[in-house]
mmCIF file of C-alpha atoms in Angstrom:
data_model
loop_
_atom_site.group_PDB
_atom_site.id
_atom_site.type_symbol
_atom_site.label_atom_id
_atom_site.label_comp_id
_atom_site.label_asym_id
_atom_site.label_seq_id
_atom_site.Cartn_x
_atom_site.Cartn_y
_atom_site.Cartn_z
ATOM 1 C CA MET A 1 3.603 2.411 -59.286
ATOM 2 C CA LYS A 2 7.048 3.404 -58.141
ATOM 3 C CA ILE A 3 8.971 0.120 -57.848
ATOM 4 C CA GLY A 4 12.464 -0.539 -56.540
ATOM 5 C CA ILE A 5 14.103 -3.790 -57.869
ATOM 6 C CA ILE A 6 16.986 -4.991 -55.729
ATOM 7 C CA SER A 7 19.117 -7.274 -57.860
ATOM 8 C CA SER A 8 21.891 -9.660 -57.055
ATOM 9 C CA LEU A 9 25.244 -7.997 -57.740
ATOM 10 C CA TRP A 10 27.050 -11.173 -58.893
ATOM 11 C CA ARG A 11 26.245 -10.612 -62.604
ATOM 12 C CA ARG A 12 25.263 -7.634 -64.740
ATOM 13 C CA VAL A 13 21.606 -7.199 -65.649
ATOM 14 C CA PRO A 14 21.064 -8.800 -68.088
ATOM 15 C CA PRO A 15 24.009 -11.243 -67.921
ATOM 16 C CA LYS A 16 26.201 -11.727 -70.989
ATOM 17 C CA LYS A 17 26.310 -15.417 -70.351
ATOM 18 C CA TYR A 18 25.465 -17.328 -67.121
ATOM 19 C CA GLY A 19 23.162 -15.629 -64.659
ATOM 20 C CA GLY A 20 19.571 -16.915 -64.328
ATOM 21 C CA THR A 21 18.592 -14.595 -61.468
ATOM 22 C CA GLU A 22 19.899 -11.493 -63.255
ATOM 23 C CA TYR A 23 18.192 -12.532 -66.518
ATOM 24 C CA VAL A 24 14.841 -12.820 -64.819
ATOM 25 C CA VAL A 25 15.421 -9.454 -63.022
ATOM 26 C CA SER A 26 16.010 -7.914 -66.448
ATOM 27 C CA LEU A 27 12.823 -9.372 -67.984
ATOM 28 C CA ILE A 28 10.706 -8.211 -65.054
ATOM 29 C CA THR A 29 12.234 -4.752 -64.929
ATOM 30 C CA SER A 30 11.891 -4.148 -68.690
ATOM 31 C CA GLU A 31 8.246 -5.301 -68.719
ATOM 32 C CA LEU A 32 7.304 -3.137 -65.842
ATOM 33 C CA VAL A 33 8.827 -0.150 -67.599
ATOM 34 C CA LYS A 34 6.829 -0.997 -70.735
ATOM 35 C CA ARG A 35 3.739 -0.892 -68.528
ATOM 36 C CA ASN A 36 4.567 2.718 -67.547
ATOM 37 C CA HIS A 37 5.675 1.950 -64.007
ATOM 38 C CA GLU A 38 8.508 4.101 -62.606
ATOM 39 C CA VAL A 39 11.183 1.522 -61.898
ATOM 40 C CA TYR A 40 14.507 1.904 -60.081
ATOM 41 C CA LEU A 41 17.016 -0.915 -60.533
ATOM 42 C CA PHE A 42 19.684 -1.317 -57.874
ATOM 43 C CA ALA A 43 22.408 -3.355 -59.618
ATOM 44 C CA SER A 44 25.946 -3.381 -60.791
ATOM 45 C CA GLY A 45 27.066 -0.411 -62.867
ATOM 46 C CA ASP A 46 27.695 -2.427 -66.014
ATOM 47 C CA SER A 47 23.962 -3.347 -66.248
ATOM 48 C CA GLU A 48 21.809 -2.078 -69.118
ATOM 49 C CA THR A 49 18.087 -1.269 -68.440
ATOM 50 C CA PRO A 50 15.267 1.017 -69.554
ATOM 51 C CA ALA A 51 14.662 1.637 -65.831
ATOM 52 C CA HIS A 52 16.444 4.114 -63.619
ATOM 53 C CA LEU A 53 19.769 2.318 -63.001
ATOM 54 C CA ILE A 54 21.209 3.053 -59.555
ATOM 55 C CA PRO A 55 24.753 1.535 -59.748
ATOM 56 C CA ILE A 56 25.971 0.010 -56.503
ATOM 57 C CA ILE A 57 29.438 -0.970 -57.827
ATOM 58 C CA ASP A 58 31.140 -0.248 -61.132
ATOM 59 C CA ARG A 59 31.149 -3.874 -62.371
ATOM 60 C CA ASN A 60 29.502 -7.128 -61.346
ATOM 61 C CA LEU A 61 31.067 -8.997 -58.490
ATOM 62 C CA TYR A 62 31.960 -12.069 -60.485
ATOM 63 C CA ASP A 63 34.181 -9.897 -62.675
ATOM 64 C CA LEU A 64 35.670 -8.109 -59.708
ATOM 65 C CA LEU A 65 36.265 -11.160 -57.458
ATOM 66 C CA GLY A 66 36.693 -13.892 -60.046
ATOM 67 C CA GLU A 67 34.433 -16.412 -58.277
ATOM 68 C CA TYR A 68 31.323 -16.681 -56.200
ATOM 69 C CA GLN A 69 31.667 -15.990 -52.421
ATOM 70 C CA TRP A 70 28.280 -16.902 -51.087
ATOM 71 C CA ASN A 71 29.054 -15.934 -47.540
ATOM 72 C CA ASN A 72 30.349 -12.490 -48.416
ATOM 73 C CA ILE A 73 27.525 -10.060 -47.471
ATOM 74 C CA ASN A 74 29.635 -6.949 -47.354
ATOM 75 C CA TYR A 75 28.421 -5.813 -50.779
ATOM 76 C CA ASP A 76 24.838 -6.619 -49.897
ATOM 77 C CA LEU A 77 25.112 -4.338 -46.897
ATOM 78 C CA TYR A 78 26.599 -1.559 -48.981
ATOM 79 C CA GLN A 79 23.845 -2.012 -51.551
ATOM 80 C CA MET A 80 21.206 -1.495 -48.880
ATOM 81 C CA LYS A 81 22.893 1.661 -47.691
ATOM 82 C CA ILE A 82 22.379 3.042 -51.266
ATOM 83 C CA VAL A 83 18.840 1.616 -51.556
ATOM 84 C CA SER A 84 17.782 3.329 -48.255
ATOM 85 C CA LYS A 85 18.633 6.752 -49.793
ATOM 86 C CA TYR A 86 15.948 6.264 -52.471
ATOM 87 C CA ALA A 87 13.270 4.876 -50.129
ATOM 88 C CA ASP A 88 11.230 8.081 -50.160
ATOM 89 C CA ASP A 89 10.820 7.922 -53.947
ATOM 90 C CA ILE A 90 9.581 4.293 -54.014
ATOM 91 C CA GLU A 91 6.264 2.716 -53.036
ATOM 92 C CA ILE A 92 7.283 -0.981 -52.983
ATOM 93 C CA PHE A 93 10.533 -2.931 -53.217
ATOM 94 C CA HIS A 94 10.939 -6.237 -55.055
ATOM 95 C CA ASN A 95 14.043 -7.974 -53.687
ATOM 96 C CA HIS A 96 15.940 -10.645 -55.666
ATOM 97 C CA ASN A 97 19.073 -10.629 -53.426
ATOM 98 C CA GLY A 98 18.338 -13.110 -50.633
ATOM 99 C CA PHE A 99 17.708 -12.349 -46.967
ATOM 100 C CA VAL A 100 20.022 -9.390 -46.170
ATOM 101 C CA PRO A 101 17.759 -6.648 -47.625
ATOM 102 C CA LEU A 102 14.960 -7.752 -45.339
ATOM 103 C CA TYR A 103 16.890 -6.660 -42.348
ATOM 104 C CA PHE A 104 16.551 -3.060 -43.638
ATOM 105 C CA LYS A 105 12.717 -3.067 -43.860
ATOM 106 C CA GLU A 106 12.296 -0.790 -40.831
ATOM 107 C CA ALA A 107 14.761 1.682 -42.257
ATOM 108 C CA LEU A 108 13.110 1.645 -45.680
ATOM 109 C CA LYS A 109 9.595 2.070 -44.177
ATOM 110 C CA LYS A 110 8.206 0.605 -47.362
ATOM 111 C CA PRO A 111 6.804 -2.866 -48.146
ATOM 112 C CA ILE A 112 9.265 -5.404 -49.585
ATOM 113 C CA ILE A 113 8.567 -8.707 -51.316
ATOM 114 C CA THR A 114 11.308 -11.227 -51.943
ATOM 115 C CA THR A 115 11.621 -13.735 -54.757
ATOM 116 C CA LEU A 116 13.892 -16.575 -53.790
ATOM 117 C CA HIS A 117 15.924 -17.913 -56.701
ATOM 118 C CA SER A 118 18.121 -20.508 -55.022
ATOM 119 C CA SER A 119 17.956 -24.259 -55.220
ATOM 120 C CA LEU A 120 20.284 -24.634 -52.232
ATOM 121 C CA PRO A 121 18.883 -25.005 -48.677
ATOM 122 C CA PHE A 122 18.267 -21.443 -47.452
ATOM 123 C CA SER A 123 20.574 -19.960 -44.818
ATOM 124 C CA GLN A 124 18.813 -20.762 -41.571
ATOM 125 C CA GLU A 125 20.672 -18.112 -39.657
ATOM 126 C CA LEU A 126 19.812 -15.264 -42.085
ATOM 127 C CA ALA A 127 16.243 -16.461 -42.556
ATOM 128 C CA LEU A 128 15.493 -16.939 -38.827
ATOM 129 C CA TYR A 129 14.454 -13.422 -37.984
ATOM 130 C CA VAL A 130 12.812 -12.519 -41.317
ATOM 131 C CA LYS A 131 10.768 -15.652 -41.852
ATOM 132 C CA ASP A 132 7.459 -13.814 -41.630
ATOM 133 C CA GLU A 133 8.198 -11.373 -44.443
ATOM 134 C CA PRO A 134 6.304 -12.053 -47.698
ATOM 135 C CA TYR A 135 8.114 -14.419 -50.053
ATOM 136 C CA VAL A 136 7.503 -15.615 -53.585
ATOM 137 C CA SER A 137 8.608 -19.112 -54.631
ATOM 138 C CA ILE A 138 9.459 -19.831 -58.227
ATOM 139 C CA SER A 139 8.016 -23.345 -57.957
ATOM 140 C CA ASN A 140 5.952 -25.232 -55.389
ATOM 141 C CA ALA A 141 8.793 -27.651 -54.982
ATOM 142 C CA GLN A 142 11.048 -24.796 -53.804
ATOM 143 C CA ARG A 143 8.858 -24.242 -50.754
ATOM 144 C CA LYS A 144 10.091 -27.489 -49.237
ATOM 145 C CA LEU A 145 13.532 -25.920 -48.845
ATOM 146 C CA GLY A 146 12.130 -23.190 -46.571
ATOM 147 C CA PRO A 147 9.048 -24.727 -44.862
ATOM 148 C CA ASN A 148 8.976 -22.040 -42.172
ATOM 149 C CA LEU A 149 8.995 -19.087 -44.572
ATOM 150 C CA ASN A 150 5.871 -17.032 -45.376
ATOM 151 C CA PHE A 151 5.322 -17.843 -48.994
ATOM 152 C CA VAL A 152 2.465 -15.641 -50.310
ATOM 153 C CA ALA A 153 2.643 -16.792 -54.011
ATOM 154 C CA THR A 154 4.306 -19.158 -56.448
ATOM 155 C CA ILE A 155 5.162 -17.294 -59.702
ATOM 156 C CA TYR A 156 6.862 -19.255 -62.454
ATOM 157 C CA HIS A 157 9.572 -17.631 -64.550
ATOM 158 C CA GLY A 158 8.625 -16.536 -67.944
ATOM 159 C CA ILE A 159 10.749 -15.873 -71.004
ATOM 160 C CA PRO A 160 10.269 -13.749 -74.243
ATOM 161 C CA VAL A 161 9.267 -16.797 -76.265
ATOM 162 C CA GLU A 162 9.375 -14.711 -79.560
ATOM 163 C CA LEU A 163 13.169 -14.495 -79.116
ATOM 164 C CA PHE A 164 13.518 -18.331 -79.228
ATOM 165 C CA PRO A 165 13.258 -19.581 -82.774
ATOM 166 C CA PHE A 166 11.081 -22.672 -83.218
ATOM 167 C CA GLN A 167 12.721 -25.466 -85.176
ATOM 168 C CA LYS A 168 10.955 -28.675 -86.072
ATOM 169 C CA GLU A 169 13.853 -30.513 -87.787
ATOM 170 C CA LYS A 170 16.511 -31.760 -85.369
ATOM 171 C CA LYS A 171 20.086 -32.932 -85.710
ATOM 172 C CA ASP A 172 21.558 -36.141 -84.336
ATOM 173 C CA TYR A 173 22.949 -34.839 -81.042
ATOM 174 C CA ILE A 174 21.807 -34.153 -77.483
ATOM 175 C CA VAL A 175 22.838 -31.322 -75.183
ATOM 176 C CA PHE A 176 23.724 -30.684 -71.567
ATOM 177 C CA LEU A 177 23.458 -26.972 -70.744
ATOM 178 C CA GLY A 178 24.285 -25.757 -67.231
ATOM 179 C CA THR A 179 27.045 -25.306 -64.665
ATOM 180 C CA ILE A 180 29.541 -28.215 -64.887
ATOM 181 C CA SER A 181 28.959 -29.816 -61.511
ATOM 182 C CA PRO A 182 27.771 -33.009 -59.749
ATOM 183 C CA TYR A 183 24.663 -31.166 -58.704
ATOM 184 C CA LYS A 184 23.632 -30.584 -62.328
ATOM 185 C CA GLY A 185 24.662 -34.168 -63.233
ATOM 186 C CA THR A 186 27.155 -33.495 -66.005
ATOM 187 C CA ASP A 187 28.683 -36.946 -65.483
ATOM 188 C CA ARG A 188 25.291 -38.561 -65.726
ATOM 189 C CA ALA A 189 24.680 -36.787 -69.086
ATOM 190 C CA ILE A 190 27.907 -38.406 -70.376
ATOM 191 C CA LYS A 191 26.799 -41.866 -69.279
ATOM 192 C CA ILE A 192 23.451 -41.455 -70.948
ATOM 193 C CA ALA A 193 25.057 -40.271 -74.218
ATOM 194 C CA LEU A 194 27.585 -43.113 -74.293
ATOM 195 C CA LYS A 195 24.965 -45.719 -73.570
ATOM 196 C CA SER A 196 22.700 -44.337 -76.277
ATOM 197 C CA GLY A 197 25.448 -43.867 -78.851
ATOM 198 C CA ILE A 198 24.330 -40.275 -79.543
ATOM 199 C CA LYS A 199 26.700 -37.340 -79.571
ATOM 200 C CA LEU A 200 26.603 -35.098 -76.559
ATOM 201 C CA ILE A 201 27.419 -31.363 -76.532
ATOM 202 C CA ILE A 202 28.244 -30.040 -73.058
ATOM 203 C CA ALA A 203 27.855 -26.227 -72.645
ATOM 204 C CA GLY A 204 28.255 -24.436 -69.418
ATOM 205 C CA GLU A 205 30.277 -22.499 -66.915
ATOM 206 C CA LEU A 206 33.203 -24.278 -65.242
ATOM 207 C CA ARG A 207 33.824 -22.903 -61.746
ATOM 208 C CA LYS A 208 36.985 -23.323 -59.679
ATOM 209 C CA GLU A 209 35.045 -25.200 -57.003
ATOM 210 C CA PHE A 210 34.132 -27.936 -59.500
ATOM 211 C CA LYS A 211 37.476 -28.267 -61.291
ATOM 212 C CA THR A 212 38.339 -31.562 -59.584
ATOM 213 C CA PHE A 213 34.979 -32.949 -60.584
ATOM 214 C CA PHE A 214 35.552 -31.747 -64.148
ATOM 215 C CA ASP A 215 39.109 -33.271 -64.299
ATOM 216 C CA ASN A 216 37.958 -36.614 -62.970
ATOM 217 C CA LYS A 217 34.388 -37.132 -64.238
ATOM 218 C CA VAL A 218 34.094 -35.088 -67.393
ATOM 219 C CA LYS A 219 37.428 -34.299 -69.098
ATOM 220 C CA PRO A 220 38.524 -37.896 -69.661
ATOM 221 C CA TYR A 221 35.474 -38.455 -71.920
ATOM 222 C CA ILE A 222 35.826 -35.361 -74.053
ATOM 223 C CA ASP A 223 37.036 -36.381 -77.514
ATOM 224 C CA GLY A 224 35.427 -33.736 -79.720
ATOM 225 C CA LYS A 225 33.530 -36.368 -81.508
ATOM 226 C CA ASN A 226 31.157 -38.312 -79.240
ATOM 227 C CA ILE A 227 31.456 -35.945 -76.322
ATOM 228 C CA GLU A 228 32.132 -32.260 -77.059
ATOM 229 C CA PHE A 229 32.729 -29.452 -74.508
ATOM 230 C CA VAL A 230 32.074 -25.926 -75.782
ATOM 231 C CA GLY A 231 32.270 -23.992 -72.539
ATOM 232 C CA GLU A 232 30.046 -21.102 -71.514
ATOM 233 C CA LEU A 233 27.802 -19.660 -74.250
ATOM 234 C CA SER A 234 26.232 -16.370 -75.058
ATOM 235 C CA PHE A 235 22.460 -16.118 -75.407
ATOM 236 C CA HIS A 236 22.533 -16.581 -79.188
ATOM 237 C CA GLU A 237 25.081 -19.354 -79.160
ATOM 238 C CA LYS A 238 22.952 -21.139 -76.572
ATOM 239 C CA ILE A 239 19.820 -20.891 -78.766
ATOM 240 C CA ASP A 240 21.743 -22.140 -81.848
ATOM 241 C CA ILE A 241 22.679 -25.333 -80.006
ATOM 242 C CA LEU A 242 19.337 -25.800 -78.286
ATOM 243 C CA LYS A 243 17.097 -25.399 -81.315
ATOM 244 C CA GLU A 244 18.760 -28.167 -83.344
ATOM 245 C CA ALA A 245 19.244 -30.648 -80.539
ATOM 246 C CA LYS A 246 17.341 -33.913 -80.456
ATOM 247 C CA ALA A 247 16.829 -33.362 -76.703
ATOM 248 C CA LEU A 248 18.081 -31.472 -73.682
ATOM 249 C CA LEU A 249 19.379 -33.592 -70.798
ATOM 250 C CA LEU A 250 18.798 -32.477 -67.199
ATOM 251 C CA PRO A 251 20.027 -35.300 -65.010
ATOM 252 C CA VAL A 252 20.138 -33.264 -61.804
ATOM 253 C CA ARG A 253 21.055 -34.520 -58.378
ATOM 254 C CA TRP A 254 19.706 -31.520 -56.428
ATOM 255 C CA GLU A 255 16.192 -30.188 -55.901
ATOM 256 C CA GLU A 256 16.047 -27.877 -58.840
ATOM 257 C CA ALA A 257 14.087 -24.731 -57.849
ATOM 258 C CA PHE A 258 13.114 -23.998 -61.420
ATOM 259 C CA GLY A 259 15.552 -24.550 -64.262
ATOM 260 C CA LEU A 260 15.186 -21.778 -66.938
ATOM 261 C CA VAL A 261 16.979 -23.949 -69.546
ATOM 262 C CA MET A 262 14.018 -26.329 -69.625
ATOM 263 C CA ILE A 263 11.600 -23.741 -70.784
ATOM 264 C CA GLU A 264 14.169 -22.184 -73.181
ATOM 265 C CA SER A 265 14.682 -25.648 -74.789
ATOM 266 C CA MET A 266 10.934 -26.382 -75.101
ATOM 267 C CA ALA A 267 10.369 -22.863 -76.586
ATOM 268 C CA CYS A 268 12.728 -23.960 -79.399
ATOM 269 C CA GLY A 269 10.710 -27.115 -79.894
ATOM 270 C CA THR A 270 13.328 -29.278 -78.186
ATOM 271 C CA PRO A 271 12.029 -31.837 -75.637
ATOM 272 C CA VAL A 272 13.639 -32.254 -72.242
ATOM 273 C CA ILE A 273 14.663 -35.478 -70.539
ATOM 274 C CA ALA A 274 15.021 -34.695 -66.836
ATOM 275 C CA PHE A 275 15.380 -36.554 -63.594
ATOM 276 C CA HIS A 276 12.415 -36.382 -61.151
ATOM 277 C CA LYS A 277 13.862 -33.770 -58.841
ATOM 278 C CA GLY A 278 12.563 -30.404 -57.552
ATOM 279 C CA ALA A 279 10.436 -28.410 -59.934
ATOM 280 C CA VAL A 280 10.881 -30.740 -62.929
ATOM 281 C CA PRO A 281 7.318 -32.234 -62.754
ATOM 282 C CA GLU A 282 5.884 -28.658 -62.615
ATOM 283 C CA ILE A 283 7.700 -27.580 -65.789
ATOM 284 C CA ILE A 284 7.758 -30.592 -68.047
ATOM 285 C CA LYS A 285 4.583 -32.291 -69.214
ATOM 286 C CA ASP A 286 5.659 -35.865 -69.043
ATOM 287 C CA LYS A 287 5.433 -37.782 -72.337
ATOM 288 C CA GLU A 288 4.142 -34.605 -74.044
ATOM 289 C CA THR A 289 7.033 -32.028 -73.852
ATOM 290 C CA GLY A 290 9.658 -34.498 -72.701
ATOM 291 C CA PHE A 291 10.208 -37.358 -70.291
ATOM 292 C CA ILE A 292 10.641 -37.373 -66.527
ATOM 293 C CA VAL A 293 12.907 -40.268 -65.477
ATOM 294 C CA LYS A 294 14.353 -41.757 -62.269
ATOM 295 C CA ASN A 295 17.770 -42.959 -63.466
ATOM 296 C CA THR A 296 20.203 -43.125 -66.377
ATOM 297 C CA ASN A 297 18.705 -46.371 -67.759
ATOM 298 C CA GLU A 298 15.279 -44.694 -67.975
ATOM 299 C CA ALA A 299 16.824 -41.722 -69.607
ATOM 300 C CA VAL A 300 18.416 -43.975 -72.313
ATOM 301 C CA LYS A 301 14.997 -45.588 -72.972
ATOM 302 C CA ALA A 302 13.410 -42.109 -73.161
ATOM 303 C CA LEU A 303 15.954 -41.058 -75.776
ATOM 304 C CA GLN A 304 14.806 -43.978 -77.946
ATOM 305 C CA LYS A 305 11.271 -42.551 -77.842
ATOM 306 C CA VAL A 306 12.144 -38.861 -77.958
ATOM 307 C CA GLU A 307 11.046 -38.417 -81.642
ATOM 308 C CA SER A 308 7.481 -39.258 -80.579
ATOM 309 C CA ILE A 309 7.380 -35.758 -78.889
ATOM 310 C CA ASN A 310 5.846 -33.098 -81.155
ATOM 311 C CA PRO A 311 8.161 -29.989 -81.146
ATOM 312 C CA MET A 312 5.135 -27.738 -81.571
ATOM 313 C CA THR A 313 3.579 -29.112 -78.392
ATOM 314 C CA CYS A 314 6.684 -28.112 -76.563
ATOM 315 C CA ARG A 315 6.537 -24.649 -78.039
ATOM 316 C CA LEU A 316 2.873 -24.044 -77.207
ATOM 317 C CA TRP A 317 3.324 -25.319 -73.619
ATOM 318 C CA VAL A 318 5.863 -22.538 -73.018
ATOM 319 C CA GLU A 319 3.878 -19.922 -74.825
ATOM 320 C CA GLU A 320 0.848 -20.611 -72.671
ATOM 321 C CA ASN A 321 2.482 -21.177 -69.302
ATOM 322 C CA PHE A 322 5.897 -19.586 -69.132
ATOM 323 C CA ASN A 323 5.785 -16.229 -70.885
ATOM 324 C CA VAL A 324 6.970 -12.800 -69.599
ATOM 325 C CA LYS A 325 3.505 -11.255 -69.689
ATOM 326 C CA LYS A 326 2.007 -13.949 -67.508
ATOM 327 C CA MET A 327 4.864 -13.649 -65.016
ATOM 328 C CA VAL A 328 4.628 -9.887 -64.714
ATOM 329 C CA ASP A 329 0.816 -9.923 -64.548
ATOM 330 C CA GLU A 330 1.118 -12.015 -61.463
ATOM 331 C CA TYR A 331 3.842 -9.799 -59.913
ATOM 332 C CA GLU A 332 1.782 -6.673 -60.575
ATOM 333 C CA LYS A 333 -1.244 -8.273 -58.898
ATOM 334 C CA LEU A 334 0.903 -9.142 -55.902
ATOM 335 C CA TYR A 335 2.415 -5.612 -55.685
ATOM 336 C CA LYS A 336 -1.095 -4.169 -55.522
ATOM 337 C CA ALA A 337 -2.216 -6.652 -52.901
ATOM 338 C CA ILE A 338 0.776 -5.924 -50.671
ATOM 339 C CA LEU A 339 0.327 -2.156 -51.065
ATOM 340 C CA LYS A 340 -3.360 -2.504 -50.189
ATOM 341 C CA GLN A 341 -2.367 -4.389 -46.953
ATOM 342 C CA ASN A 342 0.042 -1.649 -46.010
#
């Protein structure tokens, strides 16, 4: 098949650090190329891919603008101007950049499926006139955020499990890994750690919009001993911290659409203690690969039992359910079904 992958422009593909959407785009694109499909990737010019890279801008938007501007669709419109020039060479488009590309379907004259990556409530205005297009959810829980959309499949993210070293022996610390924000519950992770008396390592991106939260709810507790903040990590730095941790904490306040870090942690043999929100019950096998809790007190109790979780059970759960091959098998099947309909 000749497949056009429309990526978000906010990070390079793959991202150097933060960027879950672009990481998944990279995995899908590379696997499709391995399977001898002709793939065109429409992404920022600093991306690296075995596919045909069609650069939309020289560098990713985060580097250019310094922060996310979610309502800025100017670059998305420009991206689609470029995409439309290649439409004759492509059989099907796989969109990872929200709703804007769907408004160009008539101009493209080719089928387009959209994987929605966001945990935030979808833009009702942008979605209104394209609600009947085929969408892929990344969890069943995500569908509740867009109940009027035409979801044709749920396809879980997969990771290259072989790149995540399994480690049975753990050190005496727990880790929070994600954007420093109230939505991700960084402050809750600190409370859990202090109540448990276990060292917490906080790793993640600190955005300007959450600086006040960081200054008031996180920074006062950072002492380098009990609570350590190490900032945003590279892929290998992240793995080094995850594989030796006693547990990963995910005390989220929002409806998490997926949460890649959960499967990355379990792939290393590190159990996850997460709040019962969004896709968490679909990803964690409660009491087998981690614990699903309702509040900080339950999380503290779960930490006392975390050594009862077998690290190999965590690893096998990811190998069987959240691998790249399985993910791309399902996308391939969907591409063929959509092309047959058209």
